[in-house]
Tab-separated table of C-alpha atoms in Angstrom:
chain	number	residue	atom	x	y	z
A	110	MET	CA	-4.192	-13.044	33.533
A	111	LEU	CA	-2.260	-12.806	30.303
A	112	LEU	CA	-1.081	-8.930	31.238
A	113	GLN	CA	-1.346	-8.834	35.125
A	114	GLY	CA	0.723	-6.054	36.348
A	115	LYS	CA	1.757	-4.870	32.792
A	116	LYS	CA	1.751	-0.920	32.231
A	117	LEU	CA	0.818	-0.270	29.021
A	118	LEU	CA	0.593	2.786	26.888
A	119	ILE	CA	-2.168	2.899	24.092
A	120	THR	CA	-2.381	5.437	21.316
A	121	GLY	CA	-5.328	5.987	19.073
A	122	VAL	CA	-8.492	5.450	21.380
A	123	LEU	CA	-11.379	7.906	20.012
A	124	THR	CA	-14.615	6.053	20.190
A	125	PRO	CA	-15.519	2.366	21.384
A	126	GLN	CA	-15.159	1.481	17.840
A	127	SER	CA	-11.592	2.021	17.441
A	128	ILE	CA	-9.331	-0.841	17.346
A	129	ALA	CA	-6.915	0.772	20.045
A	130	TYR	CA	-10.524	0.939	22.475
A	131	GLY	CA	-10.949	-2.776	21.951
A	132	VAL	CA	-7.170	-3.615	22.713
A	133	ALA	CA	-7.541	-1.270	26.184
A	134	GLU	CA	-10.495	-3.295	26.955
A	135	HIS	CA	-9.030	-6.451	26.700
A	136	ALA	CA	-5.741	-5.340	28.583
A	137	LEU	CA	-7.957	-4.071	31.705
A	138	GLU	CA	-9.839	-7.385	31.529
A	139	GLN	CA	-6.303	-9.251	31.246
A	140	GLY	CA	-4.951	-7.443	34.552
A	141	ALA	CA	-3.129	-4.580	32.925
A	142	GLU	CA	-2.614	-0.941	33.890
A	143	ILE	CA	-3.215	1.521	30.925
A	144	ILE	CA	-2.668	5.252	30.082
A	145	LEU	CA	-4.185	6.611	26.842
A	146	THR	CA	-2.936	9.517	24.852
A	147	GLY	CA	-4.879	12.010	22.802
A	148	PHE	CA	-4.646	15.541	21.336
A	149	GLY	CA	-6.471	18.722	20.249
A	150	ARG	CA	-10.151	18.553	19.833
A	151	ALA	CA	-10.484	14.999	19.698
A	152	ARG	CA	-8.896	14.734	23.084
A	153	SER	CA	-12.370	14.817	24.223
A	154	LEU	CA	-13.573	11.859	22.534
A	155	THR	CA	-10.510	9.849	24.199
A	156	GLU	CA	-11.459	11.022	27.320
A	157	ARG	CA	-15.324	10.170	27.238
A	158	SER	CA	-14.031	6.700	25.946
A	159	ALA	CA	-11.415	6.498	28.890
A	160	LYS	CA	-14.136	6.978	31.707
A	161	ARG	CA	-16.161	4.042	29.899
A	162	LEU	CA	-13.116	1.562	29.853
A	163	LYS	CA	-12.260	2.469	33.528
A	164	GLU	CA	-13.203	5.365	35.651
A	165	GLY	CA	-9.751	7.194	36.423
A	166	THR	CA	-8.120	6.142	33.219
A	167	GLU	CA	-5.676	9.308	32.583
A	168	VAL	CA	-5.151	10.523	29.101
A	169	LEU	CA	-1.874	12.271	28.438
A	170	GLU	CA	-1.494	14.750	25.676
A	171	LEU	CA	0.401	13.614	22.588
A	172	ASP	CA	0.345	15.423	19.244
A	173	VAL	CA	2.819	13.084	17.168
A	174	SER	CA	3.584	16.176	14.778
A	175	ASN	CA	4.394	18.339	17.773
A	176	PRO	CA	8.474	17.289	18.649
A	177	GLU	CA	8.106	18.628	22.289
A	178	HIS	CA	5.316	16.480	23.201
A	179	PHE	CA	7.479	13.067	23.228
A	180	PRO	CA	9.732	14.176	25.812
A	181	ALA	CA	6.898	15.495	28.015
A	182	LEU	CA	5.427	12.187	27.269
A	183	THR	CA	8.310	10.322	28.900
A	184	GLU	CA	8.418	12.546	31.797
A	185	ALA	CA	4.792	12.165	32.472
A	186	LEU	CA	4.956	8.409	32.399
A	187	ARG	CA	8.153	8.382	34.565
A	188	GLN	CA	6.268	10.372	37.309
A	189	ARG	CA	3.135	8.127	37.053
A	190	TRP	CA	4.935	4.686	36.526
A	191	GLY	CA	8.269	4.997	36.509
A	192	ARG	CA	8.526	2.357	33.577
A	193	VAL	CA	6.387	0.930	30.707
A	194	ASP	CA	6.043	-2.433	29.577
A	195	GLY	CA	4.083	-2.240	26.472
A	196	VAL	CA	2.991	0.340	24.008
A	197	LEU	CA	0.376	0.032	20.975
A	198	HIS	CA	0.920	2.492	18.224
A	199	ALA	CA	-2.426	3.238	16.583
A	200	ILE	CA	-1.778	6.451	14.870
A	201	ALA	CA	-2.192	7.277	11.202
A	202	PHE	CA	-3.631	10.250	8.976
A	203	ALA	CA	-3.257	11.203	5.361
A	204	PRO	CA	-4.911	14.134	3.929
A	205	GLU	CA	-7.711	13.670	1.523
A	206	ASN	CA	-5.938	14.320	-1.528
A	207	ALA	CA	-3.156	11.439	-0.349
A	208	LEU	CA	-6.125	9.097	-1.049
A	209	GLY	CA	-8.610	7.821	-3.520
A	210	GLY	CA	-6.909	7.366	-6.618
A	211	ASN	CA	-4.612	10.636	-6.742
A	212	PHE	CA	-1.688	9.103	-6.451
A	213	LEU	CA	-0.044	10.755	-9.245
A	214	ASN	CA	-1.162	14.367	-8.266
A	215	THR	CA	-0.683	14.253	-4.521
A	216	PRO	CA	1.672	17.106	-3.627
A	217	TRP	CA	4.700	16.646	-1.576
A	218	GLU	CA	3.251	18.676	1.599
A	219	SER	CA	0.490	15.982	1.789
A	220	VAL	CA	2.798	13.167	1.559
A	221	GLN	CA	5.118	14.661	4.072
A	222	THR	CA	2.444	15.123	6.664
A	223	ALA	CA	0.831	11.574	5.792
A	224	PHE	CA	4.739	10.097	6.637
A	225	ARG	CA	5.383	11.938	10.018
A	226	ILE	CA	2.109	11.000	11.399
A	227	SER	CA	1.522	7.700	10.143
A	228	THR	CA	5.332	6.397	9.902
A	229	PHE	CA	7.968	8.547	11.526
A	230	SER	CA	5.726	8.941	14.724
A	231	LEU	CA	6.570	5.080	15.536
A	232	LYS	CA	10.392	5.724	15.831
A	233	GLU	CA	9.570	8.714	17.893
A	234	LEU	CA	7.489	6.885	20.293
A	235	ALA	CA	9.650	4.371	20.654
A	236	VAL	CA	12.419	6.557	21.416
A	237	ALA	CA	10.305	8.301	23.937
A	238	VAL	CA	9.203	4.984	25.865
A	239	LEU	CA	13.215	3.632	25.617
A	240	PRO	CA	14.195	5.222	28.919
A	241	LEU	CA	11.434	3.479	30.758
A	242	MET	CA	11.954	0.033	29.140
A	243	SER	CA	14.950	-0.799	30.852
A	244	LYS	CA	13.690	-4.476	31.776
A	245	GLY	CA	12.471	-4.890	28.002
A	246	GLY	CA	8.845	-4.759	26.687
A	247	SER	CA	6.805	-4.931	23.584
A	248	ILE	CA	5.789	-2.083	20.997
A	249	VAL	CA	3.014	-3.054	18.675
A	250	ALA	CA	1.955	-1.073	15.370
A	251	LEU	CA	-1.463	-1.589	13.995
A	252	ASP	CA	-1.014	-1.927	10.185
A	253	PHE	CA	-2.752	-2.879	6.799
A	254	ASP	CA	-0.304	-5.067	5.020
A	255	ASN	CA	1.377	-2.913	1.999
A	256	ARG	CA	3.561	-5.598	0.406
A	257	VAL	CA	1.435	-5.015	-2.801
A	258	ALA	CA	-0.615	-2.042	-4.018
A	259	TRP	CA	-4.186	-1.559	-3.278
A	260	PRO	CA	-6.827	0.502	-5.173
A	261	ILE	CA	-7.750	3.594	-3.341
A	262	TYR	CA	-5.089	3.480	-0.607
A	263	ASP	CA	-2.365	5.418	-2.479
A	264	TRP	CA	0.206	7.438	-0.086
A	265	MET	CA	-1.348	5.805	3.007
A	266	GLY	CA	-0.149	2.490	1.643
A	267	VAL	CA	3.252	4.091	1.095
A	268	CYS	CA	3.166	5.186	4.421
A	269	LYS	CA	2.320	1.749	5.719
A	270	ALA	CA	4.980	-0.148	3.860
A	271	GLY	CA	7.286	2.220	5.376
A	272	LEU	CA	5.887	1.682	8.918
A	273	GLU	CA	6.459	-2.136	8.071
A	274	SER	CA	9.937	-1.427	7.339
A	275	ALA	CA	10.645	1.000	10.386
A	276	VAL	CA	9.173	-2.358	12.639
A	277	ARG	CA	12.234	-4.118	11.150
A	278	TYR	CA	14.774	-1.636	11.936
A	279	LEU	CA	13.459	-1.042	15.613
A	280	ALA	CA	13.337	-4.648	15.929
A	281	ARG	CA	17.133	-4.625	14.863
A	282	ASP	CA	17.843	-1.830	17.346
A	283	LEU	CA	15.834	-2.491	20.122
A	284	GLY	CA	16.188	-6.286	20.384
A	285	PRO	CA	19.299	-6.417	22.300
A	286	LYS	CA	17.468	-4.086	24.837
A	287	GLY	CA	14.960	-7.031	25.395
A	288	ILE	CA	12.381	-4.912	23.295
A	289	ARG	CA	10.198	-6.555	20.662
A	290	VAL	CA	8.469	-4.538	18.036
A	291	ASN	CA	5.863	-6.168	15.623
A	292	ALA	CA	3.199	-4.944	13.160
A	293	LEU	CA	-0.308	-6.461	13.398
A	294	ALA	CA	-1.646	-6.624	9.860
A	295	ALA	CA	-5.311	-6.493	10.370
A	296	GLY	CA	-7.920	-7.134	7.363
A	297	PRO	CA	-10.622	-4.256	7.117
A	298	LEU	CA	-12.489	-2.991	10.009
A	299	ALA	CA	-15.425	-0.662	10.366
A	300	THR	CA	-14.006	2.011	11.954
A	301	VAL	CA	-14.083	5.932	12.066
A	302	ALA	CA	-11.004	6.135	10.325
A	303	ALA	CA	-12.002	3.850	7.839
A	304	LYS	CA	-14.636	6.041	6.592
A	305	GLY	CA	-12.155	8.302	5.580
A	306	ILE	CA	-11.004	5.967	2.756
A	307	PRO	CA	-12.620	6.549	-0.362
A	308	GLY	CA	-14.073	3.188	-1.626
A	309	PHE	CA	-13.551	1.106	1.761
A	310	LYS	CA	-16.906	-0.600	1.701
A	311	SER	CA	-15.971	-2.048	-1.889
A	312	LEU	CA	-12.736	-3.344	-0.247
A	313	GLN	CA	-14.248	-4.948	2.721
A	314	GLN	CA	-17.315	-6.411	0.975
A	315	GLY	CA	-14.735	-8.518	-1.251
A	316	TRP	CA	-12.523	-9.597	1.523
A	317	GLY	CA	-14.778	-12.068	3.011
A	318	ARG	CA	-15.037	-14.181	-0.234
A	319	GLN	CA	-11.270	-14.584	-0.680
A	320	ALA	CA	-10.354	-14.936	3.331
A	321	PRO	CA	-10.331	-18.714	3.822
A	322	LEU	CA	-11.509	-18.201	7.503
A	323	GLY	CA	-14.060	-15.630	6.101
A	324	TRP	CA	-14.204	-11.779	7.219
A	325	ASP	CA	-16.554	-9.704	8.747
A	326	ALA	CA	-15.579	-6.152	9.107
A	327	ARG	CA	-18.316	-5.323	11.710
A	328	ASN	CA	-17.419	-8.472	13.960
A	329	SER	CA	-13.754	-9.236	13.658
A	330	HIS	CA	-12.534	-6.474	15.885
A	331	ASP	CA	-12.384	-9.020	18.952
A	332	ALA	CA	-9.716	-11.219	17.108
A	333	VAL	CA	-7.500	-8.332	16.104
A	334	THR	CA	-7.580	-6.923	19.530
A	335	ARG	CA	-6.795	-10.240	21.464
A	336	THR	CA	-3.986	-10.875	19.063
A	337	ALA	CA	-2.614	-7.311	20.153
A	338	CYS	CA	-2.833	-8.418	23.411
A	339	ALA	CA	-1.275	-11.420	22.955
A	340	LEU	CA	1.882	-9.571	21.234
A	341	LEU	CA	1.622	-7.166	24.269
A	342	SER	CA	2.045	-10.018	26.677
A	343	ASP	CA	5.104	-12.400	27.685
A	344	TRP	CA	3.732	-15.335	25.706
A	345	MET	CA	5.522	-14.505	22.470
A	346	PRO	CA	9.258	-13.679	23.648
A	347	SER	CA	11.126	-14.664	20.546
A	348	THR	CA	8.892	-12.921	18.247
A	349	THR	CA	10.114	-9.653	16.725
A	350	GLY	CA	10.425	-7.718	13.500
A	351	GLU	CA	7.302	-9.506	12.091
A	352	MET	CA	4.100	-8.861	10.544
A	353	ILE	CA	1.421	-10.522	12.349
A	354	HIS	CA	-1.497	-11.151	10.122
A	355	VAL	CA	-5.249	-11.119	11.518
A	356	ASP	CA	-7.132	-10.902	8.131
A	357	GLY	CA	-8.967	-14.480	8.199
A	358	GLY	CA	-6.259	-15.442	5.745
A	359	TYR	CA	-6.763	-13.239	2.523
A	360	HIS	CA	-2.916	-12.487	2.355
A	361	ALA	CA	-2.115	-16.271	1.667
A	362	ILE	CA	-4.539	-16.619	-1.001
A	363	GLY	CA	-3.797	-15.268	-4.569
A	364	ALA	CA	-7.414	-14.664	-5.699
A	365	PRO	CA	-11.246	-15.573	-4.490
A	366	PRO	CA	-12.389	-18.787	-5.106
A	367	VAL	CA	-13.409	-19.787	-8.739
A	368	ASP	CA	-15.764	-22.594	-10.104
A	369	PRO	CA	-13.752	-24.895	-11.957
A	370	HIS	CA	-16.487	-25.586	-14.476
A	371	GLU	CA	-17.336	-22.129	-15.042
A	372	ASP	CA	-15.682	-22.181	-18.645
A	373	GLU	CA	-17.564	-25.589	-19.278
A	374	LYS	CA	-21.019	-23.542	-18.664
A	375	GLU	CA	-20.124	-20.751	-20.498
A	376	GLU	CA	-19.146	-23.128	-23.904
A	377	SER	CA	-22.413	-24.884	-23.496
A	378	GLY	CA	-24.576	-21.625	-22.997
A	379	GLN	CA	-25.700	-22.936	-19.281
A	380	PRO	CA	-26.420	-20.269	-16.810
A	381	GLY	CA	-23.051	-19.809	-14.576
């Protein structure tokens, strides 16, 4: 099996609709051992999902805005496993006033919160697991390609662009230790997190028209989670610092398909 014997730390599991839940599910099917993280009131959702994944799956406390939680996480993982082979970073948050077309009016305090949780946490998590990856490993960060500006995404887009840059710098510094770091850029998926992004439905509806392979925001989770498991496995040993797209090919196409005869129809008065 692809992940036989691997010990994986998976963040970001809330409900069974979470991308991280799908990664955890496939990882278990492929022979991995997993530990999840959660915190605060949402931890009860994580624990409920953990039981659905596999009875006895442990959930460790990790609030990435609390610096004290990272050394505690390191120690807890050392006691339970002694090593970590792979990590899924599936953590992102931006206050409401940092999204939805409010880019010019977002205060620094909201930007700071978004950056710390969505971007800086990747570096903190990597440092926390580093002592437990003495034989190498893989860190995968869930992403949404932000090489261009998007409607509605605003400061979360800036944070994701920072995440992509952090992936490259972590790949630079951790590569000599045998640790690969990659971003997985998925197309829009129907998740709890997506519901908090104003205008998300409009974005996902147009995605399938431009993606050569098509895209279904409700039924494309499997493609994303399988790719994450491949990145966490030993089957991509020389891939690091990359942004791997799982978006139906949307990123490679400049615009949705057009009818080359549309102009002729308009000039002749024919219906389009």
